[in-house]
Coordinates of C-alpha atoms in Angstrom, one line a residue:
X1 CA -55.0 -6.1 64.2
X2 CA -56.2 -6.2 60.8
X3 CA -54.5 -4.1 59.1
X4 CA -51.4 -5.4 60.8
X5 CA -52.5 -9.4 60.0
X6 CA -52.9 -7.9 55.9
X7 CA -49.5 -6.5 56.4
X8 CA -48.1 -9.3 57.6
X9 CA -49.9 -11.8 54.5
X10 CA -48.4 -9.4 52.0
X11 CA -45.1 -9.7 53.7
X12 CA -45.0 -13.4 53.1
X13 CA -46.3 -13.5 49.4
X14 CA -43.6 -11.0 48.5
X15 CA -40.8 -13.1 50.2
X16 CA -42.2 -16.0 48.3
X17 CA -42.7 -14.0 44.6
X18 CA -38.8 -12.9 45.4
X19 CA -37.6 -16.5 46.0
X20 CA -38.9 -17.6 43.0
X21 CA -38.0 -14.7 40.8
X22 CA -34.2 -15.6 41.9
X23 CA -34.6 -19.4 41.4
X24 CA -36.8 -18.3 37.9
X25 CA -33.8 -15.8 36.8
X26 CA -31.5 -18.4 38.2
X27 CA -32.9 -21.0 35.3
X28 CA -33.5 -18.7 32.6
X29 CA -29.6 -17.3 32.5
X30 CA -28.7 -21.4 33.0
X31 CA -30.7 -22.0 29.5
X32 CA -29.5 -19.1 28.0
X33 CA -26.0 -19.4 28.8
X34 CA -25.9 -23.2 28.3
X35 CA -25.4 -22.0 24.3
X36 CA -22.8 -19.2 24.8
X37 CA -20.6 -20.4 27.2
X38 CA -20.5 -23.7 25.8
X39 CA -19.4 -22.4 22.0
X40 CA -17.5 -19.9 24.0
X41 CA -14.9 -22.3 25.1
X42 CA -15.3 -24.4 21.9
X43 CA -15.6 -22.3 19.1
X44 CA -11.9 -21.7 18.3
X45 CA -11.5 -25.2 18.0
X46 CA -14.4 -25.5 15.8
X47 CA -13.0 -22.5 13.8
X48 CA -9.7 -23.8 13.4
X49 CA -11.7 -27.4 11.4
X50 CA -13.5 -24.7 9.2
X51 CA -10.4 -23.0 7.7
X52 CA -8.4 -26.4 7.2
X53 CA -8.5 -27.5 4.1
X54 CA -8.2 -31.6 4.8
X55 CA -11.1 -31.1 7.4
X56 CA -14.8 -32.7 6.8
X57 CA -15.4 -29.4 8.5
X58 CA -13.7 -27.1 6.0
X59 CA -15.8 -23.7 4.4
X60 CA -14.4 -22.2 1.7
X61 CA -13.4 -18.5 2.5
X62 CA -13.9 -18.4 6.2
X63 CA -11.1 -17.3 8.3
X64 CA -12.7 -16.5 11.7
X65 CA -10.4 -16.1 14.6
X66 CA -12.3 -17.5 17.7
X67 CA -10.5 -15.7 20.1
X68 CA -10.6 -12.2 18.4
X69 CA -14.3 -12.9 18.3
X70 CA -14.7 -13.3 22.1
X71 CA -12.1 -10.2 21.8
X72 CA -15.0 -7.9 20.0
X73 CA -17.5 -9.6 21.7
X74 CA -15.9 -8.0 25.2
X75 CA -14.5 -4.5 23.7
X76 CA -18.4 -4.1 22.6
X77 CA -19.5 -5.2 26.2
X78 CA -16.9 -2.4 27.4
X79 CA -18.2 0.4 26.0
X80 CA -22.4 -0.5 26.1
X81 CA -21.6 -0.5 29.9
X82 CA -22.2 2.9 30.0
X83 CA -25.6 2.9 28.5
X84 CA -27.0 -0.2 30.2
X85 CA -28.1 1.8 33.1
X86 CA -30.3 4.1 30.7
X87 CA -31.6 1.2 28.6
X88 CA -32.6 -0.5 32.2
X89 CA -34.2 2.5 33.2
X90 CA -35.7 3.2 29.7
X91 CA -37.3 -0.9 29.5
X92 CA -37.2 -1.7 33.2
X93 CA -35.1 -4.9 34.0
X94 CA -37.4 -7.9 32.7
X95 CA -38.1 -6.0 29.1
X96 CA -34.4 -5.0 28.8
X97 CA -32.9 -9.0 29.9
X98 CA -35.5 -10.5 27.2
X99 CA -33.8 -8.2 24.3
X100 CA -30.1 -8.9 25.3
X101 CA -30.8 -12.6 25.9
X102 CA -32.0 -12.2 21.6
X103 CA -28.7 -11.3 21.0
X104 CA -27.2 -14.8 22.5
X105 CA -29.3 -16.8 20.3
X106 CA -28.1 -14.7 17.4
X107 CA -25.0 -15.5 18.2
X108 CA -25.0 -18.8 18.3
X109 CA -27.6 -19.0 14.8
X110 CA -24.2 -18.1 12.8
X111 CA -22.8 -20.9 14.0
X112 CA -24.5 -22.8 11.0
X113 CA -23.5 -20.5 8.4
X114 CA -20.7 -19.8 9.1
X115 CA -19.4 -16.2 7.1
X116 CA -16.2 -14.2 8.4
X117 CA -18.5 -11.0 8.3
X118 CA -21.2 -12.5 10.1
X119 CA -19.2 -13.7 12.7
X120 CA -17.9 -10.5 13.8
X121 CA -20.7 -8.8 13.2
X122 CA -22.5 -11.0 15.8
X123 CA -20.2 -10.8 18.0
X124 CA -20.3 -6.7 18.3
X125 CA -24.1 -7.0 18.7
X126 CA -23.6 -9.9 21.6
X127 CA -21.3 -7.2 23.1
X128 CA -24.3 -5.0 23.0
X129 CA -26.4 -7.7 24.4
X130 CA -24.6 -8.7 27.2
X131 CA -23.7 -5.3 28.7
X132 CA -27.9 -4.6 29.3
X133 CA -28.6 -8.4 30.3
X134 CA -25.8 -8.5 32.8
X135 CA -27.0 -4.9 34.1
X136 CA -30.6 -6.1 34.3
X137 CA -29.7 -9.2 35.8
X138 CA -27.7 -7.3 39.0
X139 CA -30.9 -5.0 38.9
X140 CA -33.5 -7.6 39.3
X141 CA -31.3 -9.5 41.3
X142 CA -30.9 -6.1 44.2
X143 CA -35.0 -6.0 43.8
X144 CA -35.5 -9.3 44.8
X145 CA -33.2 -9.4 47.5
X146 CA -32.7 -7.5 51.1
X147 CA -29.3 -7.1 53.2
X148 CA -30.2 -10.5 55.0
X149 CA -30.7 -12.1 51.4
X150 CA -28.3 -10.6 49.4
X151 CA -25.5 -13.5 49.8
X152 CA -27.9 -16.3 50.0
X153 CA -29.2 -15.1 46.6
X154 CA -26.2 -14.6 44.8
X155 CA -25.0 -18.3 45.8
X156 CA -28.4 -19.8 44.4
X157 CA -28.4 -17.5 41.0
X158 CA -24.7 -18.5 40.5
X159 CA -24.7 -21.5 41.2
X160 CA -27.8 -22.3 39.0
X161 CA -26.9 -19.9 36.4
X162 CA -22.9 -21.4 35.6
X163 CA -24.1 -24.7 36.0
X164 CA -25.2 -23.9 32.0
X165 CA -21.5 -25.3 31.6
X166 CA -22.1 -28.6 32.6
X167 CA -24.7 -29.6 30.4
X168 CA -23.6 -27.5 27.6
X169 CA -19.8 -29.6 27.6
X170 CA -21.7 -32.8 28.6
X171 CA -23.4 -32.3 25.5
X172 CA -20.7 -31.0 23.4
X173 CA -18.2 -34.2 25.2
X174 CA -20.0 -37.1 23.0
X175 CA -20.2 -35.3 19.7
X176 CA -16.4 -34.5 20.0
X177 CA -15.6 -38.1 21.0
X178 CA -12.9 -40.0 18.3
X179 CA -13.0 -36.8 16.7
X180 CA -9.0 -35.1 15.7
X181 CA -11.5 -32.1 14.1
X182 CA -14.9 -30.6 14.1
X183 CA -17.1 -31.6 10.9
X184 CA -20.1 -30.2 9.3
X185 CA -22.6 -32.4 10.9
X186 CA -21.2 -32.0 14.2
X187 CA -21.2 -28.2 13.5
X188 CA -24.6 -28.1 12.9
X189 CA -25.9 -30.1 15.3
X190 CA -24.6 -28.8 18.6
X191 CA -25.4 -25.2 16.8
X192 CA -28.9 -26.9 16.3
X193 CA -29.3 -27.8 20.2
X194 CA -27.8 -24.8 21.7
X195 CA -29.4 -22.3 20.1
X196 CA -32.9 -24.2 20.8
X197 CA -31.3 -24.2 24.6
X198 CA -31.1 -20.5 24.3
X199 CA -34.3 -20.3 22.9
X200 CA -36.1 -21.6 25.4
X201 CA -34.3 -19.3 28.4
X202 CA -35.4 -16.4 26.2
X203 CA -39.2 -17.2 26.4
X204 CA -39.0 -18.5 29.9
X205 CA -37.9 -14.7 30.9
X206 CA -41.2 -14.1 30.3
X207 CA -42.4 -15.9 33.4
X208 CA -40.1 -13.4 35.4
X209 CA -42.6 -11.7 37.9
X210 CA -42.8 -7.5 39.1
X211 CA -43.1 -6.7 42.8
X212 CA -45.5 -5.1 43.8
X213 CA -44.1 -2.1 45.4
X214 CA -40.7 -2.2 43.2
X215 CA -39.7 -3.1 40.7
X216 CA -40.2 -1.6 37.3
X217 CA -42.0 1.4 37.9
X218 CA -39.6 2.8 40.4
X219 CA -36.2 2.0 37.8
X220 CA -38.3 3.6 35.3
X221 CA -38.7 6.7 37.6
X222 CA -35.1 7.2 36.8
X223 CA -34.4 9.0 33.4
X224 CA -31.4 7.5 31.4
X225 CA -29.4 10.3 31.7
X226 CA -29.8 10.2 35.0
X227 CA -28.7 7.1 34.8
X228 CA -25.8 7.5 32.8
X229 CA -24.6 10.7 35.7
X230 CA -25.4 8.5 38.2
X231 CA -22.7 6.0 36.8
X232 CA -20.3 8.3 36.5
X233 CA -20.1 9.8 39.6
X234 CA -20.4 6.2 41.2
X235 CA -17.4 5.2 39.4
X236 CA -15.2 8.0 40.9
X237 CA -16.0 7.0 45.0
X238 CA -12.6 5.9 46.0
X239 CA -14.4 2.3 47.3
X240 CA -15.2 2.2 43.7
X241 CA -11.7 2.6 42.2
X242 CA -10.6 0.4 44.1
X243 CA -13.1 -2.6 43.6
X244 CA -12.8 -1.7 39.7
X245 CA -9.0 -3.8 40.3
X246 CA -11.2 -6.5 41.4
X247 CA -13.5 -6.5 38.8
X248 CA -10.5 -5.7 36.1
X249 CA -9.1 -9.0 37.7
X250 CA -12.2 -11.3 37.5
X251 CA -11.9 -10.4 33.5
X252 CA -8.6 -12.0 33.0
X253 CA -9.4 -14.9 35.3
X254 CA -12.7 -14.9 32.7
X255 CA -9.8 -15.1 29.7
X256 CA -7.9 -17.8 31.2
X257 CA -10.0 -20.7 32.0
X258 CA -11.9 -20.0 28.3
X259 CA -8.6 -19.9 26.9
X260 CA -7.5 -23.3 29.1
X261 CA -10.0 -25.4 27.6
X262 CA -8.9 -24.5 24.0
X263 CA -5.1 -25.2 25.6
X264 CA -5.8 -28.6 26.5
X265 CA -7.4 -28.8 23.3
X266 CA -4.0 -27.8 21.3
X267 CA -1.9 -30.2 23.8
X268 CA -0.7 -32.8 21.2
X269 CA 0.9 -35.0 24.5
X270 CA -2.8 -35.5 25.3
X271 CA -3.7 -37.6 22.2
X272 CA -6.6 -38.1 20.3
X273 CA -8.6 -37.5 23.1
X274 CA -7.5 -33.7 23.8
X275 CA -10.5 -32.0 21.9
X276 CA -12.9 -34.5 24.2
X277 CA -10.9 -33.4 27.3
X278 CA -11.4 -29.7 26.7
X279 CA -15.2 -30.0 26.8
X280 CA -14.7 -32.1 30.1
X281 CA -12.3 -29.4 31.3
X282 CA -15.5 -26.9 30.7
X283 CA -17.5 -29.5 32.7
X284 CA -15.3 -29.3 36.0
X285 CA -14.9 -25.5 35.5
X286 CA -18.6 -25.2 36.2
X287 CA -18.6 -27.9 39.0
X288 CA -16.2 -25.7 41.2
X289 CA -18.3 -23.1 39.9
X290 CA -21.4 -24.5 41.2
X291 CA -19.9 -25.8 44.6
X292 CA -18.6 -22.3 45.2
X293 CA -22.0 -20.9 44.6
X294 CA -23.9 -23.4 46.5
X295 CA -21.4 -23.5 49.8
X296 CA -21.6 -19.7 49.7
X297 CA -25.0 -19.1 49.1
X298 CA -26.3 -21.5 52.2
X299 CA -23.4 -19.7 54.2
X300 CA -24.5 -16.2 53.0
X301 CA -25.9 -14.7 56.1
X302 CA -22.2 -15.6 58.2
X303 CA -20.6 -13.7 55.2
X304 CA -22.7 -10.8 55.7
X305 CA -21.8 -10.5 59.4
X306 CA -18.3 -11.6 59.6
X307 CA -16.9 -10.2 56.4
X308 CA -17.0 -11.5 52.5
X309 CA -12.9 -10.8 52.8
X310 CA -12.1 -14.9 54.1
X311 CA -13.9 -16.3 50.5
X312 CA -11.7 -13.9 48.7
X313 CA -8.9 -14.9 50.0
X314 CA -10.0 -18.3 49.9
X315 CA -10.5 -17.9 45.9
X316 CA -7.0 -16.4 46.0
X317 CA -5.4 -19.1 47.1
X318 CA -7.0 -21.3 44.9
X319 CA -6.2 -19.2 41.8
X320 CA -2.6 -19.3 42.4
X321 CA -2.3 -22.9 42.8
X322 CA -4.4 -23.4 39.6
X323 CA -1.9 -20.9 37.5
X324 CA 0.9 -22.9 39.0
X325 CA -0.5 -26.3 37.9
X326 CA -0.8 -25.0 34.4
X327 CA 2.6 -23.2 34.5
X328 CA 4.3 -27.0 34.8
X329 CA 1.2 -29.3 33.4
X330 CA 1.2 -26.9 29.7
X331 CA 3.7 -26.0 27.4
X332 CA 3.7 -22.2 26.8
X333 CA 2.4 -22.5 22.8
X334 CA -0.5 -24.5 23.4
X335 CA -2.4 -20.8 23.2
X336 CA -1.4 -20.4 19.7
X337 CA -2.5 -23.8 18.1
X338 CA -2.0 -27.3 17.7
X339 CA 1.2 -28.1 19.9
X340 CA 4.4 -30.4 18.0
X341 CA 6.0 -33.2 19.8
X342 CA 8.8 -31.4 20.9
X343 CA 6.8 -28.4 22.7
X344 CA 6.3 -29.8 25.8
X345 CA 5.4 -28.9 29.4
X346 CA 7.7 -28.7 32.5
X347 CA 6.7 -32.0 33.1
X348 CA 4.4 -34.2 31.6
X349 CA 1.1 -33.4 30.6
X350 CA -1.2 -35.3 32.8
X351 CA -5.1 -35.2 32.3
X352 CA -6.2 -35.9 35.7
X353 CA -4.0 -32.8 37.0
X354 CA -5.2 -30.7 33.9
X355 CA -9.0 -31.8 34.9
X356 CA -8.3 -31.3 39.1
X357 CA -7.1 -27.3 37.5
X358 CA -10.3 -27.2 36.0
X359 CA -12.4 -28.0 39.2
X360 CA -10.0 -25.0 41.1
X361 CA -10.2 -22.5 38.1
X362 CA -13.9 -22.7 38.9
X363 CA -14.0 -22.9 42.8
X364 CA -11.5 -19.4 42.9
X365 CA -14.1 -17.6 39.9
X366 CA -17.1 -18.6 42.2
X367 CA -14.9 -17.2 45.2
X368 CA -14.4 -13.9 43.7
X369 CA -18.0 -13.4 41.6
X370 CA -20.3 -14.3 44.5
X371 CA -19.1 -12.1 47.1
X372 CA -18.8 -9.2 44.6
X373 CA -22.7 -9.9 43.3
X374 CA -23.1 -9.6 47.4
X375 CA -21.1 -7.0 48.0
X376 CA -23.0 -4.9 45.1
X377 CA -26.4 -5.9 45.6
X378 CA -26.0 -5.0 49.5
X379 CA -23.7 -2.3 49.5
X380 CA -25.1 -0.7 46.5
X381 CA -28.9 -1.5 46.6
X382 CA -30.4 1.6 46.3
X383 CA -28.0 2.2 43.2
X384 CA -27.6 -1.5 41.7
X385 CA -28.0 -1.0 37.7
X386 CA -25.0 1.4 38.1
X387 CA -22.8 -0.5 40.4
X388 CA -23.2 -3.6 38.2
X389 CA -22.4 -1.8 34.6
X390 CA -19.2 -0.5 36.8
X391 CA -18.5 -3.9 37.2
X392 CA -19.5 -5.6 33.9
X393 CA -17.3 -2.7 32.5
X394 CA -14.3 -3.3 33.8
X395 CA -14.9 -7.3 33.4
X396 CA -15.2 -7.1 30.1
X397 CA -12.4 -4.7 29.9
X398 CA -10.0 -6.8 31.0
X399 CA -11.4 -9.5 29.1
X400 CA -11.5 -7.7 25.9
X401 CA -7.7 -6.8 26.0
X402 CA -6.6 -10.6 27.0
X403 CA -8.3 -12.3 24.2
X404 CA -6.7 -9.6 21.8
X405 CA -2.9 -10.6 23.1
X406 CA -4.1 -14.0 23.8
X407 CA -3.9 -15.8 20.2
X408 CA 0.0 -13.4 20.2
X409 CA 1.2 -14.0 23.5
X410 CA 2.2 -17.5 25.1
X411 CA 0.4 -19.3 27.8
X412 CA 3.3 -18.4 30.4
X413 CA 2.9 -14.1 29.8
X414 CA -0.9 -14.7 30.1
X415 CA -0.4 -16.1 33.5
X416 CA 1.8 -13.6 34.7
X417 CA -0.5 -11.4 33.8
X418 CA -3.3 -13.2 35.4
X419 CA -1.1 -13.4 39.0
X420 CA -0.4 -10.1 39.3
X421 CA -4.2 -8.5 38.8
X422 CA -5.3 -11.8 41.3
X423 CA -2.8 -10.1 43.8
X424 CA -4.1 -6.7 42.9
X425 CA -7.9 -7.2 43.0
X426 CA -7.7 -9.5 46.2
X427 CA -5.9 -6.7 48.2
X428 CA -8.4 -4.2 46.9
X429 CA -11.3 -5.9 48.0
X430 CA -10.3 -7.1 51.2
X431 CA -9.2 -3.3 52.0
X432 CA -12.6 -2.1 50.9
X433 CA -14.4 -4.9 53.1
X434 CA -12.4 -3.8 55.9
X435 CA -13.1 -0.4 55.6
X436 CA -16.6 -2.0 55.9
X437 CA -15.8 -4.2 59.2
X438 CA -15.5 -0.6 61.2
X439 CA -18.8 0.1 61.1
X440 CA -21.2 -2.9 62.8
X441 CA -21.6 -6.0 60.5
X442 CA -24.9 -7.3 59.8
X443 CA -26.2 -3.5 59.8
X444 CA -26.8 -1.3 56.4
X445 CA -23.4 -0.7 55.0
X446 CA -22.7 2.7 54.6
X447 CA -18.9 2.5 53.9
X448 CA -19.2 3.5 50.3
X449 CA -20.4 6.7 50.5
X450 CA -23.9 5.8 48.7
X451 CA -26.3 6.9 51.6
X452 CA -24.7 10.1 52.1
X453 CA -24.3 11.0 48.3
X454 CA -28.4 10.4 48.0
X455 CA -27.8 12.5 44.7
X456 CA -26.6 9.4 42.7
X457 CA -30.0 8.3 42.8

């Protein structure tokens, strides 16, 4: 009775050093982020001051290209996929999300001094750091997490982790208010409390606990070319290929609401107001991001029995009524730069319609990303650091070759593009989730192929 009462007392003091590892990791990527998804979706504006001659803004000799930085940022991402896995199981996952969280700060440290060179070169090492902070991340979140948890734990990380975008554009909202450009002081300052943000985060991974049966010493076990095999021969199971449209889908949706805020920003029929609106556009981006993650993380355990497919389709739905809405509520050049009076949308531009499309671009991302974090924590548990990089890859694939054709292509290509991976990816993973409802629900999912091919790990 003893031994089985000790049992019992460890049980519980695990359960509660997970829960507060996923509400801990769930803060720390919320601080971190704050800073790089804010300048994210404002730094071509920002840019665009800094090479205008007439602007309070203006540095002699810089001629950054915001997008094409995001572009590097994501073709760097691409490729450090692959090594992730080893870095993970070189560092373990705490070790190896402190080091690419560095990189953020980094980023976002240029910001006040800003050089053409520097720029890109920060962005290529960002690349670098966020391929082995997002692999961590889905490692440490599988760790902490079981097949009845999974879903539940997704929803909260999500949820607190994209809910960086609301304070970030709250913050970034009042220094852009009155303002037709970005100037030096108002540079500096939101580079000033970002990077501080991100700052913080960093050193709060540091509070990130170890199980005590898990966690680091067992990824370590792994040797990182066994990592990088492992990887491989994930990526060719035919569930994989198939998800890998999903992912490859949830990296253009990634491009287009980055790129909408900067849109909105270039839409002369919104006034002097529009750079204001774009940060509030990032602000109800993350609020549908946050309700998705919230409604789906308390809902978790029905999505784990009765299939993740319904929130897909759900965020499907929502996507293609959000692409429509911008189809009529832009006009097509506002991805190229500052819009003329007689480029104008299908009908007229209307703020509250553009800010309602901000709210659904959000909801549908929160649709798709939860249920695959659930999908790949569950599914692929015994295997996570791989099956994430799979996924980060082909996300930042995707996301890498939009913002290349994104500053050369109008708005309208960009969301034809965008509806016919949505179609794609949602057809994949509902036929992969499926597959999955013809075994039992609620039992350990099998469907991929990862239990029988015990040789990936």
């Amino acid at each position: 009775k003893l031994i089985l009462l000790d049992s019992l007392l460890q049980e519980m003091e695990e359960s509660k050093l997970k829960k507060y590892n996923v509400l801990m990791l769930g803060l720390c990527f919320c601080l971190v982020f704050t800073g790089f998804n804010t300048i994210g979706g404002i730094q071509t504006l920002i840019f665009e001051s800094a090479k205008n001659p007439n602007s309070d803004g203006y540095v002699d000799g810089f001629h950054g290209n915001g997008l094409w930085s995001l572009a590097i940022i994501y073709m760097v991402f691409t490729a450090a996929n692959w090594i992730a896995p080893s870095v993970v199981a070189l560092l373990g996952p705490r070790a190896t999300m402190i080091s690419g969280a560095f990189f953020y700060g980094l980023f976002i440290a240029q910001l006040l001094v800003l050089n053409t060179i520097l720029l890109y070169a920060a962005s290529a090492l960002l690349g670098i750091g966020a391929a082995i902070i997002w692999t961590a991340q889905g490692n440490f979140l599988a760790q902490n997490s079981d097949d009845s948890t999974i879903s539940r734990n997704s929803g909260i990380f999500w949820a607190m982790s994209i809910s960086s975008n609301v304070f970030g554009n709250v913050f970034v909202f009042f220094q852009f208010q009155g303002k037709n450009d970005v100037d030096k002081i108002t540079r500096n300052t939101i580079g000033i409390v970002l990077l501080s943000v991100t700052a913080v985060g960093t050193l709060m991974m540091f509070m990130l606990r170890p199980l005590p049966t898990s966690s680091d010493s067992s990824t370590a076990a792994v040797s990182p070319l066994a990592a990088l095999k492992s990887s491989i021969r994930l990526l060719l199971t035919s569930d994989m290929i198939l998800l890998s449209l999903t992912f490859f889908y949830t990296g253009v949706q990634l491009n287009i609401y980055t790129l909408y805020g900067t849109c909105l920003g270039f839409t002369a029929a919104f006034g002097e107001q529009r750079k204001a609106l774009a940060t509030i556009s990032g602000i109800f981006v993350a609020v549908g991001e946050v309700l998705g993650g919230v409604t789906f993380g308390m809902f978790g355990s029905v999505t784990v029995k009765r299939g993740r497919d319904p929130v897909v389709m759900l965020g499907f739905v929502v996507s293609m009524l959000a692409y429509f809405l911008i189809f009529l509520n832009l006009p097509k050049e506002s991805s190229a730069g500052e819009t003329l009076p007689f480029q104008t949308a299908f009908i007229e531009s209307n703020k509250y319609l553009a800010i309602f499309t901000s709210f659904l671009l959000g909801f549908s991302d929160a649709c798709f990303n939860t249920q695959i974090f659930s999908l790949l924590g569950g599914t692929y548990a015994q295997n996570s650091a791989s099956a994430f990089a799979i996924f980060k890859f082909m996300q930042s694939l995707a996301t890498s070759i939009a913002f290349w054709y994104s500053p050369l292509v109008n708005l309208y290509w960009q969301l034809l593009v965008a509806v016919v991976f949505d179609v794609a990816g949602t057809l994949a993973f509902c036929f992969v989730e499926w597959r999955r409802g013809s075994g039992s629900r609620g039992s350990r999912d099998n469907s991929c192929g990862v239990l029988d091919d015990s040789k990936v790990e």
